[in-house]
mmCIF file of C-alpha atoms in Angstrom:
data_model
loop_
_atom_site.group_PDB
_atom_site.id
_atom_site.type_symbol
_atom_site.label_atom_id
_atom_site.label_comp_id
_atom_site.label_asym_id
_atom_site.label_seq_id
_atom_site.Cartn_x
_atom_site.Cartn_y
_atom_site.Cartn_z
ATOM 1 C CA MET A 1 6.008 120.505 102.418
ATOM 2 C CA ASN A 2 8.998 118.505 103.690
ATOM 3 C CA ASP A 3 9.654 120.377 106.953
ATOM 4 C CA GLU A 4 8.242 118.909 110.155
ATOM 5 C CA VAL A 5 5.865 121.325 111.823
ATOM 6 C CA PHE A 6 4.935 121.098 115.494
ATOM 7 C CA ALA A 7 1.876 122.335 117.367
ATOM 8 C CA ARG A 8 0.596 122.297 120.937
ATOM 9 C CA ALA A 9 -3.044 122.294 122.000
ATOM 10 C CA SER A 10 -4.592 121.986 125.449
ATOM 11 C CA ALA A 11 -7.461 119.813 126.612
ATOM 12 C CA ASN A 12 -10.776 121.467 127.338
ATOM 13 C CA ILE A 13 -13.507 120.485 129.749
ATOM 14 C CA ALA A 14 -17.109 121.136 128.768
ATOM 15 C CA LEU A 15 -19.151 122.912 131.432
ATOM 16 C CA ALA A 16 -22.317 122.828 129.329
ATOM 17 C CA LYS A 17 -22.131 119.356 127.831
ATOM 18 C CA TYR A 18 -22.925 118.092 124.394
ATOM 19 C CA TRP A 19 -24.001 114.487 123.888
ATOM 20 C CA GLY A 20 -25.297 113.478 120.489
ATOM 21 C CA LYS A 21 -24.852 114.408 116.854
ATOM 22 C CA ALA A 22 -27.117 116.488 114.639
ATOM 23 C CA ASP A 23 -25.252 115.086 111.625
ATOM 24 C CA VAL A 24 -23.070 112.030 112.208
ATOM 25 C CA ALA A 25 -21.402 112.125 108.783
ATOM 26 C CA ARG A 26 -20.335 115.765 109.223
ATOM 27 C CA ASN A 27 -19.740 115.423 112.976
ATOM 28 C CA LEU A 28 -22.027 118.311 113.920
ATOM 29 C CA THR A 29 -23.341 118.462 117.468
ATOM 30 C CA ALA A 30 -26.984 118.202 118.427
ATOM 31 C CA VAL A 31 -26.802 120.717 121.299
ATOM 32 C CA PRO A 32 -24.550 123.691 122.107
ATOM 33 C CA SER A 33 -21.614 123.326 124.477
ATOM 34 C CA LEU A 34 -19.408 125.651 126.511
ATOM 35 C CA SER A 35 -15.945 124.701 127.705
ATOM 36 C CA LEU A 36 -12.860 125.851 129.582
ATOM 37 C CA THR A 37 -9.454 125.258 127.989
ATOM 38 C CA LEU A 38 -6.973 123.947 130.570
ATOM 39 C CA GLU A 39 -3.421 125.185 130.911
ATOM 40 C CA GLY A 40 -0.839 122.397 131.131
ATOM 41 C CA LEU A 41 -2.938 119.443 129.922
ATOM 42 C CA ASP A 42 -1.293 119.427 126.526
ATOM 43 C CA THR A 43 -0.786 117.460 123.345
ATOM 44 C CA VAL A 44 2.287 118.119 121.207
ATOM 45 C CA THR A 45 2.118 116.880 117.620
ATOM 46 C CA GLY A 46 4.596 116.908 114.765
ATOM 47 C CA VAL A 47 3.620 116.480 111.104
ATOM 48 C CA ARG A 48 5.857 116.113 108.063
ATOM 49 C CA PHE A 49 4.527 115.557 104.543
ATOM 50 C CA ASP A 50 6.920 113.518 102.397
ATOM 51 C CA ALA A 51 6.570 112.549 98.744
ATOM 52 C CA ALA A 52 8.658 109.431 99.414
ATOM 53 C CA LEU A 53 6.050 107.938 101.766
ATOM 54 C CA GLU A 54 3.594 105.412 100.363
ATOM 55 C CA ASP A 55 1.272 105.544 103.381
ATOM 56 C CA ASP A 56 0.691 107.803 106.353
ATOM 57 C CA GLU A 57 2.817 106.799 109.348
ATOM 58 C CA ILE A 58 1.325 107.617 112.739
ATOM 59 C CA ARG A 59 2.808 107.182 116.201
ATOM 60 C CA LEU A 60 0.869 108.165 119.315
ATOM 61 C CA GLY A 61 2.629 108.222 122.655
ATOM 62 C CA GLY A 62 5.649 106.528 121.153
ATOM 63 C CA THR A 63 3.841 103.538 119.651
ATOM 64 C CA PRO A 64 2.163 102.894 116.273
ATOM 65 C CA ALA A 65 -1.456 104.030 116.193
ATOM 66 C CA SER A 66 -4.210 101.407 116.254
ATOM 67 C CA ALA A 67 -6.335 100.813 113.179
ATOM 68 C CA LYS A 68 -9.179 102.887 114.654
ATOM 69 C CA GLU A 69 -6.865 105.745 115.613
ATOM 70 C CA THR A 70 -5.224 105.625 112.205
ATOM 71 C CA ARG A 71 -8.537 105.952 110.379
ATOM 72 C CA ARG A 72 -9.425 109.121 112.297
ATOM 73 C CA VAL A 73 -6.020 110.711 111.811
ATOM 74 C CA VAL A 74 -5.917 109.838 108.112
ATOM 75 C CA ALA A 75 -9.387 111.321 107.623
ATOM 76 C CA LEU A 76 -8.170 114.654 108.998
ATOM 77 C CA LEU A 77 -4.998 114.473 106.892
ATOM 78 C CA ASP A 78 -7.147 113.769 103.833
ATOM 79 C CA GLY A 79 -9.066 116.958 104.567
ATOM 80 C CA VAL A 80 -5.790 118.881 104.676
ATOM 81 C CA ARG A 81 -4.589 117.275 101.457
ATOM 82 C CA THR A 82 -7.833 118.252 99.740
ATOM 83 C CA LEU A 83 -7.429 121.871 100.806
ATOM 84 C CA ALA A 84 -3.759 121.911 99.771
ATOM 85 C CA GLY A 85 -4.287 120.120 96.459
ATOM 86 C CA SER A 86 -1.716 117.508 97.441
ATOM 87 C CA ARG A 87 -1.515 113.729 97.583
ATOM 88 C CA GLN A 88 1.617 113.500 99.733
ATOM 89 C CA ARG A 89 1.481 111.163 102.714
ATOM 90 C CA ALA A 90 2.541 112.306 106.167
ATOM 91 C CA ARG A 91 4.553 111.159 109.128
ATOM 92 C CA VAL A 92 2.757 112.077 112.383
ATOM 93 C CA ARG A 93 3.990 111.774 115.943
ATOM 94 C CA SER A 94 2.071 112.946 118.960
ATOM 95 C CA VAL A 95 2.279 112.758 122.746
ATOM 96 C CA ASN A 96 0.029 113.801 125.652
ATOM 97 C CA ASN A 97 1.282 114.800 129.086
ATOM 98 C CA PHE A 98 -1.892 113.375 130.701
ATOM 99 C CA PRO A 99 -3.842 110.057 130.488
ATOM 100 C CA THR A 100 -5.141 109.224 127.021
ATOM 101 C CA ALA A 101 -8.632 108.035 125.944
ATOM 102 C CA SER A 102 -9.926 107.918 129.521
ATOM 103 C CA GLY A 103 -12.323 110.844 129.670
ATOM 104 C CA LEU A 104 -9.808 113.674 129.948
ATOM 105 C CA ALA A 105 -10.432 115.180 126.504
ATOM 106 C CA SER A 106 -7.261 113.826 124.925
ATOM 107 C CA SER A 107 -9.012 113.575 121.556
ATOM 108 C CA ALA A 108 -9.843 117.291 121.791
ATOM 109 C CA SER A 109 -6.266 118.451 122.310
ATOM 110 C CA GLY A 110 -4.934 115.739 120.005
ATOM 111 C CA PHE A 111 -6.986 116.604 116.948
ATOM 112 C CA ALA A 112 -6.663 120.336 117.561
ATOM 113 C CA ALA A 113 -2.872 120.011 117.587
ATOM 114 C CA LEU A 114 -2.997 117.741 114.542
ATOM 115 C CA ALA A 115 -5.204 120.133 112.556
ATOM 116 C CA LEU A 116 -2.925 123.080 113.303
ATOM 117 C CA ALA A 117 0.343 121.236 112.624
ATOM 118 C CA ALA A 118 -0.902 119.448 109.503
ATOM 119 C CA SER A 119 -2.446 122.511 107.875
ATOM 120 C CA SER A 120 0.722 124.510 108.468
ATOM 121 C CA ALA A 121 2.973 121.656 107.277
ATOM 122 C CA ALA A 122 0.913 121.520 104.073
ATOM 123 C CA GLY A 123 1.614 125.200 103.434
ATOM 124 C CA LEU A 124 -1.884 126.401 104.248
ATOM 125 C CA SER A 125 -2.539 129.703 106.039
ATOM 126 C CA LEU A 126 -5.910 129.040 107.603
ATOM 127 C CA SER A 127 -7.794 131.240 110.032
ATOM 128 C CA PRO A 128 -8.278 129.893 113.588
ATOM 129 C CA GLU A 129 -11.937 129.337 112.706
ATOM 130 C CA ALA A 130 -10.998 127.278 109.643
ATOM 131 C CA VAL A 131 -8.552 125.166 111.687
ATOM 132 C CA SER A 132 -11.279 124.741 114.330
ATOM 133 C CA ALA A 133 -13.658 123.436 111.651
ATOM 134 C CA LEU A 134 -10.994 121.045 110.379
ATOM 135 C CA ALA A 135 -10.461 119.695 113.902
ATOM 136 C CA ARG A 136 -14.227 119.504 114.555
ATOM 137 C CA ALA A 137 -14.685 117.131 111.624
ATOM 138 C CA ALA A 138 -12.476 114.635 113.493
ATOM 139 C CA SER A 139 -13.613 115.347 117.061
ATOM 140 C CA ALA A 140 -16.312 117.874 117.910
ATOM 141 C CA SER A 141 -14.677 118.849 121.194
ATOM 142 C CA ALA A 142 -11.391 119.465 119.329
ATOM 143 C CA ALA A 143 -12.996 122.508 117.716
ATOM 144 C CA ARG A 144 -12.957 124.164 121.140
ATOM 145 C CA SER A 145 -9.284 123.363 121.908
ATOM 146 C CA LEU A 146 -8.076 125.763 119.212
ATOM 147 C CA PHE A 147 -9.036 128.622 121.521
ATOM 148 C CA GLY A 148 -7.902 129.528 125.009
ATOM 149 C CA GLY A 149 -10.168 130.640 127.812
ATOM 150 C CA TRP A 150 -13.920 130.018 127.692
ATOM 151 C CA VAL A 151 -15.213 128.652 124.395
ATOM 152 C CA MET A 152 -18.551 127.681 122.857
ATOM 153 C CA LEU A 153 -19.533 125.391 120.010
ATOM 154 C CA GLY A 154 -23.072 126.025 118.837
ATOM 155 C CA ALA A 155 -25.495 123.264 117.873
ATOM 156 C CA GLY A 156 -24.694 122.314 114.294
ATOM 157 C CA ALA A 157 -21.828 124.822 114.170
ATOM 158 C CA GLU A 158 -18.831 124.256 111.903
ATOM 159 C CA ALA A 159 -16.347 125.971 114.235
ATOM 160 C CA ALA A 160 -16.011 127.039 117.854
ATOM 161 C CA GLU A 161 -15.658 130.593 119.126
ATOM 162 C CA ARG A 162 -14.186 132.164 122.247
ATOM 163 C CA ILE A 163 -16.714 133.954 124.440
ATOM 164 C CA ALA A 164 -14.428 135.052 127.285
ATOM 165 C CA SER A 165 -10.673 135.321 127.782
ATOM 166 C CA ALA A 166 -8.638 133.121 130.098
ATOM 167 C CA ASP A 167 -8.473 135.847 132.762
ATOM 168 C CA HIS A 168 -12.216 136.542 132.739
ATOM 169 C CA LEU A 169 -12.869 134.567 135.929
ATOM 170 C CA PRO A 170 -10.222 133.591 138.552
ATOM 171 C CA VAL A 171 -10.792 129.840 138.788
ATOM 172 C CA GLU A 172 -8.948 126.537 138.804
ATOM 173 C CA MET A 173 -10.112 123.230 137.387
ATOM 174 C CA LEU A 174 -9.028 120.290 139.526
ATOM 175 C CA VAL A 175 -9.021 116.888 137.854
ATOM 176 C CA ALA A 176 -9.386 113.932 140.211
ATOM 177 C CA VAL A 177 -7.891 111.036 138.253
ATOM 178 C CA THR A 178 -9.413 107.670 139.163
ATOM 179 C CA THR A 179 -7.881 105.328 136.569
ATOM 180 C CA LEU A 180 -5.115 105.381 133.982
ATOM 181 C CA GLY A 181 -6.656 102.958 131.486
ATOM 182 C CA PRO A 182 -8.746 103.758 128.408
ATOM 183 C CA LYS A 183 -12.516 103.754 128.694
ATOM 184 C CA ALA A 184 -14.416 100.780 127.300
ATOM 185 C CA THR A 185 -16.803 102.786 125.086
ATOM 186 C CA GLY A 186 -15.713 105.783 123.039
ATOM 187 C CA SER A 187 -17.767 108.966 123.098
ATOM 188 C CA THR A 188 -19.072 108.863 119.517
ATOM 189 C CA GLU A 189 -20.100 105.224 119.853
ATOM 190 C CA GLY A 190 -21.747 106.013 123.184
ATOM 191 C CA MET A 191 -23.681 108.970 121.776
ATOM 192 C CA GLU A 192 -25.174 106.895 119.004
ATOM 193 C CA HIS A 193 -26.037 104.134 121.464
ATOM 194 C CA SER A 194 -27.891 106.636 123.671
ATOM 195 C CA ARG A 195 -29.645 108.188 120.694
ATOM 196 C CA HIS A 196 -31.036 104.828 119.635
ATOM 197 C CA THR A 197 -31.806 103.263 123.022
ATOM 198 C CA SER A 198 -32.187 105.859 125.812
ATOM 199 C CA PRO A 199 -35.741 107.087 126.575
ATOM 200 C CA TYR A 200 -34.089 110.163 128.131
ATOM 201 C CA TYR A 201 -32.290 111.224 124.946
ATOM 202 C CA ALA A 202 -35.202 113.351 123.700
ATOM 203 C CA ALA A 203 -35.439 115.051 127.105
ATOM 204 C CA TRP A 204 -31.707 115.753 126.977
ATOM 205 C CA LEU A 205 -32.050 117.416 123.562
ATOM 206 C CA ALA A 206 -35.005 119.471 124.789
ATOM 207 C CA HIS A 207 -33.406 120.779 127.994
ATOM 208 C CA ALA A 208 -29.686 121.086 127.201
ATOM 209 C CA PRO A 209 -29.930 124.347 125.173
ATOM 210 C CA ALA A 210 -31.628 126.266 128.000
ATOM 211 C CA LEU A 211 -29.057 124.988 130.482
ATOM 212 C CA PHE A 212 -26.271 126.034 128.113
ATOM 213 C CA GLU A 213 -27.722 129.551 128.013
ATOM 214 C CA GLU A 214 -27.942 129.674 131.811
ATOM 215 C CA ILE A 215 -24.279 128.659 132.080
ATOM 216 C CA ARG A 216 -23.200 131.126 129.389
ATOM 217 C CA SER A 217 -25.045 133.989 131.066
ATOM 218 C CA ALA A 218 -23.598 133.108 134.466
ATOM 219 C CA LEU A 219 -20.093 133.043 133.018
ATOM 220 C CA LEU A 220 -20.476 136.451 131.397
ATOM 221 C CA ALA A 221 -21.867 137.809 134.690
ATOM 222 C CA LYS A 222 -18.939 136.217 136.607
ATOM 223 C CA ASP A 223 -21.448 134.360 138.775
ATOM 224 C CA LEU A 224 -19.474 131.276 139.854
ATOM 225 C CA ILE A 225 -22.294 129.842 141.972
ATOM 226 C CA THR A 226 -24.868 129.747 139.166
ATOM 227 C CA LEU A 227 -22.211 128.646 136.703
ATOM 228 C CA GLY A 228 -21.157 125.776 138.949
ATOM 229 C CA GLU A 229 -24.694 124.644 139.728
ATOM 230 C CA GLY A 230 -25.610 124.644 136.039
ATOM 231 C CA MET A 231 -22.404 122.801 135.176
ATOM 232 C CA GLU A 232 -23.198 120.017 137.647
ATOM 233 C CA GLN A 233 -26.740 119.665 136.346
ATOM 234 C CA SER A 234 -25.523 119.481 132.752
ATOM 235 C CA ALA A 235 -23.114 116.659 133.576
ATOM 236 C CA LEU A 236 -25.633 114.683 135.595
ATOM 237 C CA MET A 237 -28.345 115.122 132.940
ATOM 238 C CA MET A 238 -25.932 113.738 130.354
ATOM 239 C CA HIS A 239 -25.002 110.760 132.503
ATOM 240 C CA ALA A 240 -28.671 110.101 133.301
ATOM 241 C CA CYS A 241 -29.247 109.782 129.558
ATOM 242 C CA MET A 242 -26.312 107.370 129.355
ATOM 243 C CA TRP A 243 -27.467 105.298 132.318
ATOM 244 C CA ALA A 244 -30.932 104.912 130.788
ATOM 245 C CA SER A 245 -29.476 103.460 127.581
ATOM 246 C CA ARG A 246 -29.871 99.753 126.902
ATOM 247 C CA PRO A 247 -27.499 98.281 127.886
ATOM 248 C CA PRO A 248 -26.559 101.186 130.158
ATOM 249 C CA LEU A 249 -23.447 103.284 129.660
ATOM 250 C CA ILE A 250 -21.979 103.618 133.131
ATOM 251 C CA TYR A 251 -18.616 105.351 133.177
ATOM 252 C CA PHE A 252 -18.692 105.981 136.930
ATOM 253 C CA ARG A 253 -16.467 104.048 139.328
ATOM 254 C CA PRO A 254 -16.826 103.882 143.124
ATOM 255 C CA ALA A 255 -14.302 106.707 143.401
ATOM 256 C CA THR A 256 -16.432 108.858 141.072
ATOM 257 C CA LEU A 257 -19.354 108.750 143.484
ATOM 258 C CA ALA A 258 -17.091 109.250 146.486
ATOM 259 C CA ILE A 259 -15.653 112.403 144.911
ATOM 260 C CA LEU A 260 -19.128 113.753 144.148
ATOM 261 C CA ASP A 261 -20.064 113.192 147.786
ATOM 262 C CA ARG A 262 -16.926 115.015 148.944
ATOM 263 C CA VAL A 263 -17.637 117.954 146.635
ATOM 264 C CA ARG A 264 -21.091 118.389 148.158
ATOM 265 C CA ALA A 265 -19.547 118.263 151.636
ATOM 266 C CA LEU A 266 -17.002 120.922 150.660
ATOM 267 C CA ARG A 267 -19.797 123.229 149.564
ATOM 268 C CA GLY A 268 -21.496 122.609 152.887
ATOM 269 C CA ASP A 269 -18.296 123.845 154.524
ATOM 270 C CA GLY A 270 -18.517 127.066 152.530
ATOM 271 C CA LEU A 271 -15.958 126.290 149.815
ATOM 272 C CA ALA A 272 -16.546 126.890 146.110
ATOM 273 C CA ALA A 273 -16.518 123.415 144.550
ATOM 274 C CA TYR A 274 -18.600 122.210 141.602
ATOM 275 C CA ALA A 275 -18.211 118.902 139.797
ATOM 276 C CA THR A 276 -18.458 117.758 136.212
ATOM 277 C CA MET A 277 -17.694 114.483 134.419
ATOM 278 C CA ASP A 278 -17.188 113.666 130.775
ATOM 279 C CA ALA A 279 -17.672 110.188 129.290
ATOM 280 C CA GLY A 280 -15.205 108.690 131.728
ATOM 281 C CA PRO A 281 -14.682 107.989 135.444
ATOM 282 C CA HIS A 282 -12.695 111.093 136.388
ATOM 283 C CA VAL A 283 -14.269 114.051 138.171
ATOM 284 C CA LYS A 284 -13.331 117.631 137.340
ATOM 285 C CA VAL A 285 -13.984 120.187 140.045
ATOM 286 C CA LEU A 286 -14.313 123.888 139.292
ATOM 287 C CA THR A 287 -13.269 126.080 142.186
ATOM 288 C CA SER A 288 -12.143 129.605 142.947
ATOM 289 C CA VAL A 289 -8.439 130.424 143.050
ATOM 290 C CA THR A 290 -8.725 131.254 146.754
ATOM 291 C CA ASP A 291 -10.286 127.865 147.619
ATOM 292 C CA ALA A 292 -8.198 125.744 145.247
ATOM 293 C CA ASP A 293 -5.577 124.566 147.762
ATOM 294 C CA ALA A 294 -8.157 123.374 150.265
ATOM 295 C CA VAL A 295 -10.310 121.673 147.638
ATOM 296 C CA ALA A 296 -7.318 119.960 146.031
ATOM 297 C CA SER A 297 -6.182 118.647 149.401
ATOM 298 C CA ALA A 298 -9.667 117.277 150.164
ATOM 299 C CA LEU A 299 -9.935 115.557 146.784
ATOM 300 C CA SER A 300 -6.511 113.949 147.208
ATOM 301 C CA SER A 301 -7.700 112.231 150.372
ATOM 302 C CA VAL A 302 -10.683 110.498 148.712
ATOM 303 C CA GLU A 303 -10.188 106.751 148.410
ATOM 304 C CA GLY A 304 -9.590 105.750 144.794
ATOM 305 C CA VAL A 305 -8.150 109.088 143.673
ATOM 306 C CA LEU A 306 -4.766 108.415 142.081
ATOM 307 C CA ARG A 307 -3.752 112.042 141.756
ATOM 308 C CA VAL A 308 -5.208 115.516 141.367
ATOM 309 C CA LEU A 309 -4.216 117.605 138.371
ATOM 310 C CA ARG A 310 -4.531 121.373 138.723
ATOM 311 C CA ALA A 311 -5.102 123.709 135.801
ATOM 312 C CA ARG A 312 -5.836 127.379 135.287
ATOM 313 C CA PRO A 313 -7.649 128.635 132.164
ATOM 314 C CA GLY A 314 -5.432 127.866 129.189
ATOM 315 C CA ARG A 315 -3.998 129.359 126.012
ATOM 316 C CA ASP A 316 -4.785 129.207 122.317
ATOM 317 C CA ALA A 317 -3.314 126.289 120.383
ATOM 318 C CA ALA A 318 0.004 127.366 118.862
ATOM 319 C CA LEU A 319 2.838 126.326 116.604
ATOM 320 C CA LEU A 320 6.054 125.441 118.439
ATOM 321 C CA ARG A 321 9.734 125.830 117.692
ATOM 322 C CA PRO A 322 11.334 122.435 116.966
ATOM 323 C CA ALA A 323 13.578 122.493 120.031
ATOM 324 C CA GLU A 324 10.630 123.121 122.352
ATOM 325 C CA ALA A 325 8.494 120.476 120.676
ATOM 326 C CA LEU A 326 11.206 117.823 120.566
ATOM 327 C CA SER A 327 11.775 118.230 124.293
ATOM 328 C CA SER A 328 8.129 117.268 124.879
ATOM 329 C CA LEU A 329 8.184 114.421 122.376
ATOM 330 C CA GLY A 330 11.454 113.148 123.764
ATOM 331 C CA GLU A 331 9.839 112.409 127.124
ATOM 332 C CA THR A 332 8.381 109.284 125.512
ATOM 333 C CA GLY A 333 11.407 108.435 123.391
ATOM 334 C CA GLU A 334 10.028 110.120 120.301
ATOM 335 C CA ALA A 335 12.826 112.628 119.623
#
């Protein structure tokens, strides 16, 4: 258990959203979700268990983890230690190649990479489904980042499952980045706030499953128009629930609304462009491969857009060779 093991996992963007927990203690979702794993928006994580350590040591992006971050990482490591029958502490280092904690699913890729690296470093040979369940206990969306392509996590499900491969539908996801700072309210905290204070929360729970099924069926039928329209409605329903909370949860910025307006205009011009937003100010735009250049150019010109990230459907999470992993970690001085 003394070798450092490295893993890479990619962020995923939910097309059919989940917002709310069926079981907070077990981190089980209240509604089903469907996501697309994104190539190139990656977390690389290294884990080494060491009997000489008295406490877990965790560095994220080259700096020591905060108390809140540490608690979540240690909880996942404790789950690994329980499975492995070990009490050894671990040294963890992790880096993202995209903005962290700002609504770009960094917790999804982060905990997926951590679950895979930690379980392997502990000598466990877990199935992808078991690693997905381990990641889900820390971050529900992380369950989906273990799998490439198009992935679902059922309501109350322990693990995610792939429903279509990465090459099932020729699309790009364009991420219009509007800020580089962390969001003020984390997703789990926001979900509980909505559950307790939003009069729209019950309506969200009632309608989200049918919208999920519409999106799933459209994906399997390769119907990008219905998929995109359902995706937009899912995101806006979720944010309506947030906005109706007391006090309201408003993640939008002026640029968010400007991008949504531009996306509608692009569709009016005959381009495939459909928007979604997580609990953050960025807008993700699903488009066809043939329209991606034009849509990316239009998004880049919107005031308040700092940059546009482009991603095709991504790969499964995977273990990395040390040389490959250290190159990624070294970009932030971690090697």
